[in-house]
Amino acid sequence: MKSLFLRIFLSFWIAMGLILAGGMAIVGTVLAYHVKKLYDVNPDDLTREARAAALQGEAALREWVLRLHRRHPALGAYIVDTQDREIAGQTLSALSADRLGFYRARAPLRIAQAQQRAEATAEPPSEASAYRPSWWNIRRIVLEDGTRYELLFDPFALSELDVFDHPQTSWFLLLFCFAVSAPICWLLARNISGPVGLLRDGVRKLAFGDLAARAEPGLDRRSDELGMLARDFNTMADRIHGLVVLKERLLRDVSHELRSPLARLRVALDLARRGGPRQATQLDRIERECERLDQMIGQILEVARLRGQPPHEMEDVVLGELVREVVENARFEAQAKQLRIRAAGCDSAAAVRADRAELASALDNVLRNALRFSPRGGEVDVTLTQADGTLRIAVADRGPGVPAAVLPHLFEAFFRLGDARDRESGGTGLGLAITAAAMRRHGGRAEAALRPGGGLLVSLHLPMAI
């Protein structure tokens, strides 16, 4: 069963269905039991009991009716006076009320027929001649003071609701409900609490620093919500593990990168203190290293910011206009190396939802990186294309390129092919890392590939604004 909701729903539904079916069976069994008990009861014996109680007065007769109801729940017994009032305060069943009304209507006719039979046979009227033992006969009860009552029996007076008035039945139904619902609810609770407990243990391990903690094997293969939760937990744990590893590596890289300019600063400072004709040169070197440190620290802070919360100042940015703006700014710098920047597709009016300044900085990092490694007098191509709801900015240069094996690492912080090459370019290995982080914050991605004929091709992919 793929849905935990459906499993819970069906479990309770099945439990309720079993309880309902079992309850109906119990009620039917109790009804049949009480009705069968009447097979051995003689209505004449009950009539004699009623007449014996009548000799003690109306109160005794009323008490007899109540005792009879407790003794035979399936049997309705009603004693009514001449005004059709039941002495025990009971409401006559519909069948008993109809019989009593028919009896009252035929009473004069029945007396006249009895008198005619007596005159024809010259015998006194006999009560036995009009009486036949049956539950349906209406019997007369007479008190000592001559007050007359009618006794009616109804062997089908017990209803399904009357069954619940008996303590034994109520207790039996309650025990049955517990017997059915308890195993189903236990299995359901076990099925839910077991995986939740395993996930809790994994979360606890992760909270105490065990970055290798994952959901128990097999739990993430479940097809219900708990399985999805286990897979999400594993994904979260992988992400946290990756972030911690990245943080530790970043700290190591930052320590390493800061150590080199600090060492050069110490050397330059020591030489400057000695004085001499090279003092001004050493002071210039100190200034350059300080600027380098300042630039590096700024970029490190930028990487940390971009890996934090998503951007807040989002707006619809026409990407073609942004590309033209960044290209125009870079052309001024390209003049120093006699480089040409060719832009294509910038007339598009397609827009993206982005932080304009952040997106411009990301593109500028890629473009400056291409200018930095392009040979003097070369050219850089910037192309904007659109396909399947995605906008792609491609920046291609004709520089020395990189080995294919290092392409996946180009967007990692402080990644550089070599210290010598980086000293020549003045880079810190953070520009492309800033670009990749900015793309992720905007729901896009950055990719690098080797350009046919030599050079590097960096592509920035962004989803179009809806």
GROMACS .gro file of C-alpha atoms in nm:
model
  466
    1MET     CA    1   0.000   0.000   0.000
    2LYS     CA    2   0.170   0.318  -0.119
    3SER     CA    3  -0.006   0.577   0.097
    4LEU     CA    4   0.020   0.593   0.473
    5PHE     CA    5  -0.299   0.798   0.478
    6LEU     CA    6  -0.480   0.525   0.286
    7ARG     CA    7  -0.340   0.261   0.520
    8ILE     CA    8  -0.466   0.446   0.828
    9PHE     CA    9  -0.801   0.516   0.665
   10LEU     CA   10  -0.858   0.156   0.556
   11SER     CA   11  -0.744   0.020   0.891
   12PHE     CA   12  -0.998   0.226   1.082
   13TRP     CA   13  -1.261   0.158   0.818
   14ILE     CA   14  -1.208  -0.217   0.840
   15ALA     CA   15  -1.208  -0.203   1.220
   16MET     CA   16  -1.532  -0.006   1.225
   17GLY     CA   17  -1.686  -0.242   0.967
   18LEU     CA   18  -1.593  -0.547   1.173
   19ILE     CA   19  -1.726  -0.387   1.489
   20LEU     CA   20  -2.052  -0.293   1.316
   21ALA     CA   21  -2.098  -0.637   1.163
   22GLY     CA   22  -2.007  -0.807   1.490
   23GLY     CA   23  -2.237  -0.576   1.685
   24MET     CA   24  -2.528  -0.654   1.455
   25ALA     CA   25  -2.458  -1.025   1.488
   26ILE     CA   26  -2.447  -0.996   1.866
   27VAL     CA   27  -2.771  -0.797   1.878
   28GLY     CA   28  -2.942  -1.048   1.648
   29THR     CA   29  -2.817  -1.337   1.858
   30VAL     CA   30  -2.942  -1.176   2.180
   31LEU     CA   31  -3.279  -1.106   2.022
   32ALA     CA   32  -3.312  -1.464   1.899
   33TYR     CA   33  -3.207  -1.595   2.241
   34HIS     CA   34  -3.473  -1.395   2.425
   35VAL     CA   35  -3.741  -1.488   2.172
   36LYS     CA   36  -3.655  -1.858   2.194
   37LYS     CA   37  -3.689  -1.839   2.571
   38LEU     CA   38  -4.059  -1.763   2.518
   39TYR     CA   39  -4.110  -2.104   2.353
   40ASP     CA   40  -4.120  -2.266   2.696
   41VAL     CA   41  -4.340  -2.000   2.857
   42ASN     CA   42  -4.714  -2.063   2.893
   43PRO     CA   43  -4.921  -1.744   2.877
   44ASP     CA   44  -5.178  -1.909   3.108
   45ASP     CA   45  -4.915  -1.943   3.379
   46LEU     CA   46  -4.829  -1.577   3.349
   47THR     CA   47  -5.196  -1.486   3.363
   48ARG     CA   48  -5.235  -1.680   3.687
   49GLU     CA   49  -4.933  -1.498   3.828
   50ALA     CA   50  -5.090  -1.166   3.734
   51ARG     CA   51  -5.423  -1.255   3.894
   52ALA     CA   52  -5.243  -1.368   4.208
   53ALA     CA   53  -5.060  -1.037   4.223
   54ALA     CA   54  -5.389  -0.855   4.164
   55LEU     CA   55  -5.523  -0.995   4.491
   56GLN     CA   56  -5.257  -0.784   4.668
   57GLY     CA   57  -5.359  -0.463   4.498
   58GLU     CA   58  -5.262  -0.242   4.207
   59ALA     CA   59  -4.910  -0.173   4.337
   60ALA     CA   60  -4.830  -0.545   4.347
   61LEU     CA   61  -4.970  -0.584   3.996
   62ARG     CA   62  -4.750  -0.299   3.872
   63GLU     CA   63  -4.444  -0.457   4.035
   64TRP     CA   64  -4.528  -0.788   3.869
   65VAL     CA   65  -4.525  -0.625   3.525
   66LEU     CA   66  -4.179  -0.476   3.586
   67ARG     CA   67  -4.042  -0.808   3.716
   68LEU     CA   68  -4.181  -0.988   3.413
   69HIS     CA   69  -4.006  -0.748   3.179
   70ARG     CA   70  -3.673  -0.812   3.351
   71ARG     CA   71  -3.731  -1.186   3.340
   72HIS     CA   72  -3.841  -1.201   2.975
   73PRO     CA   73  -3.704  -0.895   2.787
   74ALA     CA   74  -3.852  -1.012   2.454
   75LEU     CA   75  -4.203  -1.023   2.596
   76GLY     CA   76  -4.412  -0.712   2.622
   77ALA     CA   77  -4.675  -0.721   2.899
   78TYR     CA   78  -4.925  -0.437   2.938
   79ILE     CA   79  -5.203  -0.397   3.193
   80VAL     CA   80  -5.450  -0.122   3.099
   81ASP     CA   81  -5.756   0.010   3.277
   82THR     CA   82  -6.090   0.092   3.123
   83GLN     CA   83  -5.949   0.429   3.007
   84ASP     CA   84  -5.667   0.249   2.819
   85ARG     CA   85  -5.403   0.377   3.063
   86GLU     CA   86  -5.112   0.140   3.130
   87ILE     CA   87  -5.061   0.105   3.505
   88ALA     CA   88  -4.677   0.080   3.484
   89GLY     CA   89  -4.647   0.389   3.262
   90GLN     CA   90  -4.540   0.192   2.956
   91THR     CA   91  -4.626   0.292   2.602
   92LEU     CA   92  -4.817   0.021   2.419
   93SER     CA   93  -4.656  -0.116   2.108
   94ALA     CA   94  -4.837  -0.042   1.782
   95LEU     CA   95  -4.950  -0.404   1.755
   96SER     CA   96  -5.085  -0.409   2.112
   97ALA     CA   97  -5.266  -0.077   2.065
   98ASP     CA   98  -5.437  -0.207   1.750
   99ARG     CA   99  -5.542  -0.527   1.923
  100LEU     CA  100  -5.681  -0.335   2.220
  101GLY     CA  101  -5.880  -0.102   1.995
  102PHE     CA  102  -6.021  -0.395   1.801
  103TYR     CA  103  -6.103  -0.569   2.128
  104ARG     CA  104  -6.289  -0.265   2.263
  105ALA     CA  105  -6.488  -0.227   1.942
  106ARG     CA  106  -6.601  -0.593   1.935
  107ALA     CA  107  -6.679  -0.623   2.308
  108PRO     CA  108  -7.062  -0.554   2.279
  109LEU     CA  109  -7.094  -0.794   1.985
  110ARG     CA  110  -6.900  -1.062   2.169
  111ILE     CA  111  -7.130  -1.035   2.476
  112ALA     CA  112  -7.445  -1.055   2.261
  113GLN     CA  113  -7.317  -1.367   2.082
  114ALA     CA  114  -7.240  -1.530   2.413
  115GLN     CA  115  -7.595  -1.461   2.538
  116GLN     CA  116  -7.748  -1.606   2.219
  117ARG     CA  117  -7.545  -1.925   2.253
  118ALA     CA  118  -7.649  -1.956   2.616
  119GLU     CA  119  -8.020  -1.915   2.535
  120ALA     CA  120  -8.001  -2.165   2.250
  121THR     CA  121  -7.835  -2.431   2.465
  122ALA     CA  122  -8.013  -2.340   2.787
  123GLU     CA  123  -7.673  -2.322   2.954
  124PRO     CA  124  -7.522  -2.031   3.151
  125PRO     CA  125  -7.263  -1.834   2.961
  126SER     CA  126  -6.920  -1.980   3.010
  127GLU     CA  127  -6.599  -1.779   3.000
  128ALA     CA  128  -6.409  -2.085   2.879
  129SER     CA  129  -6.624  -2.105   2.569
  130ALA     CA  130  -6.472  -1.770   2.447
  131TYR     CA  131  -6.114  -1.835   2.557
  132ARG     CA  132  -5.831  -1.996   2.366
  133PRO     CA  133  -5.477  -2.010   2.512
  134SER     CA  134  -5.264  -1.778   2.296
  135TRP     CA  135  -5.024  -1.488   2.332
  136TRP     CA  136  -5.270  -1.282   2.131
  137ASN     CA  137  -5.570  -1.327   2.363
  138ILE     CA  138  -5.656  -1.036   2.585
  139ARG     CA  139  -5.713  -1.144   2.944
  140ARG     CA  140  -5.914  -0.970   3.212
  141ILE     CA  141  -5.766  -0.901   3.556
  142VAL     CA  142  -6.002  -0.802   3.842
  143LEU     CA  143  -5.890  -0.655   4.172
  144GLU     CA  144  -6.066  -0.734   4.501
  145ASP     CA  145  -6.251  -0.402   4.482
  146GLY     CA  146  -6.388  -0.497   4.143
  147THR     CA  147  -6.159  -0.276   3.934
  148ARG     CA  148  -6.109  -0.432   3.595
  149TYR     CA  149  -5.791  -0.437   3.386
  150GLU     CA  150  -5.697  -0.591   3.054
  151LEU     CA  151  -5.376  -0.792   3.023
  152LEU     CA  152  -5.203  -0.792   2.683
  153PHE     CA  153  -4.896  -0.986   2.578
  154ASP     CA  154  -4.669  -0.893   2.283
  155PRO     CA  155  -4.396  -1.154   2.217
  156PHE     CA  156  -4.229  -0.924   1.960
  157ALA     CA  157  -4.202  -0.613   2.171
  158LEU     CA  158  -3.821  -0.627   2.209
  159SER     CA  159  -3.637  -0.400   1.958
  160GLU     CA  160  -3.268  -0.380   1.871
  161LEU     CA  161  -3.229  -0.072   2.091
  162ASP     CA  162  -3.388  -0.248   2.387
  163VAL     CA  163  -3.107  -0.501   2.376
  164PHE     CA  164  -2.861  -0.234   2.493
  165ASP     CA  165  -3.061  -0.181   2.811
  166HIS     CA  166  -2.923  -0.506   2.947
  167PRO     CA  167  -2.584  -0.485   3.120
  168GLN     CA  168  -2.466  -0.822   2.992
  169THR     CA  169  -2.521  -0.721   2.631
  170SER     CA  170  -2.352  -0.382   2.673
  171TRP     CA  171  -2.047  -0.536   2.837
  172PHE     CA  172  -2.025  -0.805   2.572
  173LEU     CA  173  -2.043  -0.547   2.293
  174LEU     CA  174  -1.776  -0.336   2.465
  175LEU     CA  175  -1.543  -0.635   2.500
  176PHE     CA  176  -1.603  -0.726   2.136
  177CYS     CA  177  -1.514  -0.372   2.021
  178PHE     CA  178  -1.190  -0.386   2.218
  179ALA     CA  179  -1.110  -0.734   2.090
  180VAL     CA  180  -1.147  -0.622   1.726
  181SER     CA  181  -1.001  -0.271   1.740
  182ALA     CA  182  -0.706  -0.343   1.971
  183PRO     CA  183  -0.511  -0.578   1.734
  184ILE     CA  184  -0.576  -0.358   1.429
  185CYS     CA  185  -0.477  -0.039   1.608
  186TRP     CA  186  -0.172  -0.213   1.759
  187LEU     CA  187  -0.056  -0.329   1.416
  188LEU     CA  188  -0.116   0.018   1.272
  189ALA     CA  189   0.068   0.191   1.557
  190ARG     CA  190   0.352  -0.059   1.528
  191ASN     CA  191   0.374  -0.004   1.153
  192ILE     CA  192   0.402   0.372   1.204
  193SER     CA  193   0.598   0.402   1.529
  194GLY     CA  194   0.865   0.150   1.424
  195PRO     CA  195   0.993   0.345   1.121
  196VAL     CA  196   0.946   0.676   1.305
  197GLY     CA  197   1.163   0.542   1.588
  198LEU     CA  198   1.433   0.441   1.341
  199LEU     CA  199   1.422   0.786   1.180
  200ARG     CA  200   1.439   0.945   1.526
  201ASP     CA  201   1.754   0.748   1.602
  202GLY     CA  202   1.907   0.866   1.276
  203VAL     CA  203   1.816   1.229   1.349
  204ARG     CA  204   1.963   1.196   1.699
  205LYS     CA  205   2.290   1.058   1.562
  206LEU     CA  206   2.305   1.337   1.308
  207ALA     CA  207   2.236   1.596   1.578
  208PHE     CA  208   2.527   1.464   1.785
  209GLY     CA  209   2.769   1.499   1.496
  210ASP     CA  210   2.756   1.161   1.323
  211LEU     CA  211   2.746   1.287   0.966
  212ALA     CA  212   2.738   0.930   0.834
  213ALA     CA  213   2.396   0.869   0.996
  214ARG     CA  214   2.131   0.763   0.746
  215ALA     CA  215   1.789   0.596   0.756
  216GLU     CA  216   1.793   0.223   0.818
  217PRO     CA  217   1.846   0.015   0.501
  218GLY     CA  218   1.513  -0.075   0.347
  219LEU     CA  219   1.324   0.208   0.510
  220ASP     CA  220   1.398   0.441   0.220
  221ARG     CA  221   1.260   0.180  -0.020
  222ARG     CA  222   0.910   0.203   0.124
  223SER     CA  223   0.658   0.353  -0.115
  224ASP     CA  224   0.451   0.540   0.145
  225GLU     CA  225   0.500   0.873   0.320
  226LEU     CA  226   0.744   0.721   0.569
  227GLY     CA  227   0.958   0.601   0.280
  228MET     CA  228   0.953   0.949   0.128
  229LEU     CA  229   1.045   1.094   0.469
  230ALA     CA  230   1.338   0.851   0.494
  231ARG     CA  231   1.459   0.949   0.147
  232ASP     CA  232   1.426   1.317   0.233
  233PHE     CA  233   1.619   1.254   0.554
  234ASN     CA  234   1.897   1.082   0.362
  235THR     CA  235   1.905   1.369   0.115
  236MET     CA  236   1.920   1.621   0.399
  237ALA     CA  237   2.198   1.422   0.572
  238ASP     CA  238   2.395   1.407   0.245
  239ARG     CA  239   2.349   1.779   0.199
  240ILE     CA  240   2.459   1.857   0.554
  241HIS     CA  241   2.757   1.626   0.518
  242GLY     CA  242   2.852   1.795   0.193
  243LEU     CA  243   2.816   2.142   0.344
  244VAL     CA  244   3.028   2.051   0.645
  245VAL     CA  245   3.295   1.896   0.426
  246LEU     CA  246   3.282   2.202   0.201
  247LYS     CA  247   3.311   2.429   0.503
  248GLU     CA  248   3.611   2.239   0.636
  249ARG     CA  249   3.777   2.244   0.295
  250LEU     CA  250   3.701   2.615   0.260
  251LEU     CA  251   3.863   2.681   0.595
  252ARG     CA  252   4.171   2.486   0.491
  253ASP     CA  253   4.185   2.666   0.157
  254VAL     CA  254   4.136   3.007   0.318
  255SER     CA  255   4.413   2.930   0.567
  256HIS     CA  256   4.641   2.821   0.287
  257GLU     CA  257   4.558   3.115   0.063
  258LEU     CA  258   4.604   3.370   0.339
  259ARG     CA  259   4.933   3.220   0.453
  260SER     CA  260   5.111   3.289   0.121
  261PRO     CA  261   5.044   3.666   0.100
  262LEU     CA  262   5.110   3.702   0.472
  263ALA     CA  263   5.449   3.534   0.427
  264ARG     CA  264   5.530   3.767   0.138
  265LEU     CA  265   5.421   4.063   0.351
  266ARG     CA  266   5.658   3.960   0.626
  267VAL     CA  267   5.948   3.930   0.382
  268ALA     CA  268   5.870   4.265   0.219
  269LEU     CA  269   5.828   4.428   0.559
  270ASP     CA  270   6.162   4.289   0.677
  271LEU     CA  271   6.335   4.417   0.365
  272ALA     CA  272   6.168   4.756   0.394
  273ARG     CA  273   6.292   4.794   0.753
  274ARG     CA  274   6.651   4.751   0.628
  275GLY     CA  275   6.615   5.058   0.414
  276GLY     CA  276   6.829   5.105   0.110
  277PRO     CA  277   6.745   5.190  -0.251
  278ARG     CA  278   6.481   4.909  -0.279
  279GLN     CA  279   6.270   5.033   0.013
  280ALA     CA  280   6.011   5.199  -0.212
  281THR     CA  281   5.981   4.879  -0.415
  282GLN     CA  282   5.916   4.675  -0.102
  283LEU     CA  283   5.656   4.924   0.018
  284ASP     CA  284   5.479   4.895  -0.317
  285ARG     CA  285   5.490   4.518  -0.279
  286ILE     CA  286   5.335   4.546   0.068
  287GLU     CA  287   5.058   4.763  -0.075
  288ARG     CA  288   4.984   4.511  -0.352
  289GLU     CA  289   4.971   4.222  -0.106
  290CYS     CA  290   4.733   4.417   0.118
  291GLU     CA  291   4.507   4.486  -0.178
  292ARG     CA  292   4.524   4.120  -0.270
  293LEU     CA  293   4.425   4.021   0.083
  294ASP     CA  294   4.142   4.272   0.085
  295GLN     CA  295   4.014   4.140  -0.249
  296MET     CA  296   4.039   3.779  -0.133
  297ILE     CA  297   3.855   3.846   0.192
  298GLY     CA  298   3.580   4.029   0.003
  299GLN     CA  299   3.536   3.738  -0.233
  300ILE     CA  300   3.534   3.488   0.054
  301LEU     CA  301   3.257   3.687   0.221
  302GLU     CA  302   3.071   3.700  -0.110
  303VAL     CA  303   3.087   3.320  -0.147
  304ALA     CA  304   2.963   3.276   0.211
  305ARG     CA  305   2.675   3.517   0.146
  306LEU     CA  306   2.569   3.349  -0.175
  307ARG     CA  307   2.565   3.008  -0.005
  308GLY     CA  308   2.335   3.142   0.264
  309GLN     CA  309   1.974   3.254   0.232
  310PRO     CA  310   1.807   3.292  -0.110
  311PRO     CA  311   1.801   3.643  -0.263
  312HIS     CA  312   1.536   3.883  -0.135
  313GLU     CA  313   1.545   4.171  -0.384
  314MET     CA  314   1.404   3.987  -0.683
  315GLU     CA  315   1.278   4.162  -0.996
  316ASP     CA  316   1.210   4.088  -1.360
  317VAL     CA  317   1.538   4.148  -1.539
  318VAL     CA  318   1.555   4.165  -1.920
  319LEU     CA  319   1.861   3.948  -1.970
  320GLY     CA  320   1.957   4.095  -2.308
  321GLU     CA  321   1.988   4.444  -2.157
  322LEU     CA  322   2.193   4.311  -1.866
  323VAL     CA  323   2.432   4.127  -2.101
  324ARG     CA  324   2.483   4.441  -2.312
  325GLU     CA  325   2.557   4.645  -2.000
  326VAL     CA  326   2.815   4.397  -1.866
  327VAL     CA  327   2.979   4.362  -2.209
  328GLU     CA  328   3.011   4.740  -2.250
  329ASN     CA  329   3.180   4.768  -1.912
  330ALA     CA  330   3.422   4.484  -1.997
  331ARG     CA  331   3.518   4.635  -2.336
  332PHE     CA  332   3.696   4.917  -2.162
  333GLU     CA  333   3.921   4.670  -1.979
  334ALA     CA  334   3.966   4.460  -2.297
  335GLN     CA  335   4.130   4.753  -2.476
  336ALA     CA  336   4.444   4.708  -2.270
  337LYS     CA  337   4.504   4.368  -2.433
  338GLN     CA  338   4.356   4.467  -2.768
  339LEU     CA  339   4.076   4.210  -2.722
  340ARG     CA  340   3.742   4.216  -2.901
  341ILE     CA  341   3.416   4.116  -2.734
  342ARG     CA  342   3.140   4.009  -2.970
  343ALA     CA  343   2.785   3.990  -2.836
  344ALA     CA  344   2.497   3.810  -3.012
  345GLY     CA  345   2.130   3.757  -2.927
  346CYS     CA  346   2.112   4.050  -2.687
  347ASP     CA  347   1.806   4.192  -2.862
  348SER     CA  348   1.584   3.935  -2.690
  349ALA     CA  349   1.318   4.075  -2.455
  350ALA     CA  350   1.306   3.758  -2.247
  351ALA     CA  351   1.332   3.821  -1.873
  352VAL     CA  352   1.440   3.629  -1.564
  353ARG     CA  353   1.339   3.671  -1.203
  354ALA     CA  354   1.663   3.769  -1.032
  355ASP     CA  355   1.868   4.005  -0.820
  356ARG     CA  356   2.003   4.233  -1.093
  357ALA     CA  357   2.328   4.331  -0.920
  358GLU     CA  358   2.406   3.977  -0.819
  359LEU     CA  359   2.338   3.841  -1.167
  360ALA     CA  360   2.553   4.115  -1.326
  361SER     CA  361   2.838   4.031  -1.088
  362ALA     CA  362   2.816   3.660  -1.178
  363LEU     CA  363   2.832   3.732  -1.552
  364ASP     CA  364   3.111   3.985  -1.502
  365ASN     CA  365   3.321   3.723  -1.320
  366VAL     CA  366   3.291   3.485  -1.617
  367LEU     CA  367   3.364   3.754  -1.873
  368ARG     CA  368   3.667   3.889  -1.685
  369ASN     CA  369   3.799   3.536  -1.644
  370ALA     CA  370   3.775   3.491  -2.024
  371LEU     CA  371   3.953   3.823  -2.083
  372ARG     CA  372   4.225   3.734  -1.835
  373PHE     CA  373   4.326   3.414  -2.013
  374SER     CA  374   4.269   3.524  -2.371
  375PRO     CA  375   4.582   3.597  -2.579
  376ARG     CA  376   4.655   3.954  -2.680
  377GLY     CA  377   4.460   4.055  -2.988
  378GLY     CA  378   4.214   3.768  -2.944
  379GLU     CA  379   3.837   3.776  -2.915
  380VAL     CA  380   3.567   3.665  -2.671
  381ASP     CA  381   3.217   3.566  -2.785
  382VAL     CA  382   2.910   3.628  -2.565
  383THR     CA  383   2.589   3.466  -2.694
  384LEU     CA  384   2.239   3.478  -2.547
  385THR     CA  385   1.997   3.202  -2.659
  386GLN     CA  386   1.657   3.077  -2.551
  387ALA     CA  387   1.519   2.720  -2.549
  388ASP     CA  388   1.250   2.529  -2.355
  389GLY     CA  389   1.185   2.808  -2.105
  390THR     CA  390   1.554   2.850  -2.025
  391LEU     CA  391   1.788   3.137  -2.113
  392ARG     CA  392   2.155   3.050  -2.179
  393ILE     CA  393   2.449   3.289  -2.174
  394ALA     CA  394   2.757   3.138  -2.336
  395VAL     CA  395   3.098   3.303  -2.289
  396ALA     CA  396   3.370   3.154  -2.513
  397ASP     CA  397   3.736   3.251  -2.531
  398ARG     CA  398   4.040   3.139  -2.734
  399GLY     CA  399   4.272   3.099  -2.438
  400PRO     CA  400   4.482   2.795  -2.348
  401GLY     CA  401   4.179   2.612  -2.207
  402VAL     CA  402   4.200   2.352  -1.930
  403PRO     CA  403   4.240   1.975  -1.917
  404ALA     CA  404   3.908   1.796  -1.958
  405ALA     CA  405   3.954   1.618  -1.625
  406VAL     CA  406   3.938   1.944  -1.428
  407LEU     CA  407   3.621   2.084  -1.588
  408PRO     CA  408   3.393   1.964  -1.301
  409HIS     CA  409   3.620   2.145  -1.049
  410LEU     CA  410   3.634   2.486  -1.213
  411PHE     CA  411   3.347   2.621  -1.001
  412GLU     CA  412   3.496   2.508  -0.669
  413ALA     CA  413   3.632   2.773  -0.434
  414PHE     CA  414   4.011   2.833  -0.460
  415PHE     CA  415   4.048   2.586  -0.743
  416ARG     CA  416   4.336   2.687  -0.973
  417LEU     CA  417   4.539   2.499  -1.230
  418GLY     CA  418   4.867   2.627  -1.089
  419ASP     CA  419   5.008   2.891  -0.861
  420ALA     CA  420   5.232   3.032  -1.131
  421ARG     CA  421   4.943   3.085  -1.372
  422ASP     CA  422   4.737   3.243  -1.098
  423ARG     CA  423   5.012   3.481  -0.993
  424GLU     CA  424   5.032   3.601  -1.350
  425SER     CA  425   4.659   3.658  -1.373
  426GLY     CA  426   4.616   3.793  -1.024
  427GLY     CA  427   4.316   3.568  -0.956
  428THR     CA  428   4.218   3.404  -0.629
  429GLY     CA  429   4.022   3.108  -0.760
  430LEU     CA  430   3.689   3.244  -0.626
  431GLY     CA  431   3.535   3.418  -0.927
  432LEU     CA  432   3.376   3.113  -1.087
  433ALA     CA  433   3.273   2.980  -0.742
  434ILE     CA  434   3.082   3.306  -0.687
  435THR     CA  435   2.917   3.267  -1.028
  436ALA     CA  436   2.810   2.907  -0.960
  437ALA     CA  437   2.666   3.002  -0.621
  438ALA     CA  438   2.472   3.291  -0.776
  439MET     CA  439   2.328   3.061  -1.044
  440ARG     CA  440   2.209   2.811  -0.781
  441ARG     CA  441   2.042   3.088  -0.583
  442HIS     CA  442   1.843   3.182  -0.893
  443GLY     CA  443   1.741   2.827  -0.978
  444GLY     CA  444   1.994   2.792  -1.258
  445ARG     CA  445   2.332   2.632  -1.311
  446ALA     CA  446   2.679   2.701  -1.447
  447GLU     CA  447   2.863   2.464  -1.681
  448ALA     CA  448   3.205   2.457  -1.842
  449ALA     CA  449   3.320   2.282  -2.159
  450LEU     CA  450   3.618   2.287  -2.394
  451ARG     CA  451   3.563   2.502  -2.700
  452PRO     CA  452   3.628   2.331  -3.036
  453GLY     CA  453   3.952   2.467  -3.180
  454GLY     CA  454   4.086   2.566  -2.838
  455GLY     CA  455   3.962   2.776  -2.553
  456LEU     CA  456   3.701   2.750  -2.277
  457LEU     CA  457   3.322   2.776  -2.302
  458VAL     CA  458   3.129   2.873  -1.987
  459SER     CA  459   2.749   2.852  -2.002
  460LEU     CA  460   2.506   3.011  -1.755
  461HIS     CA  461   2.151   2.868  -1.755
  462LEU     CA  462   1.859   3.055  -1.597
  463PRO     CA  463   1.483   2.984  -1.595
  464MET     CA  464   1.268   3.243  -1.768
  465ALA     CA  465   1.034   3.457  -1.560
  466ILE     CA  466   0.673   3.335  -1.562
   0.00000   0.00000   0.00000
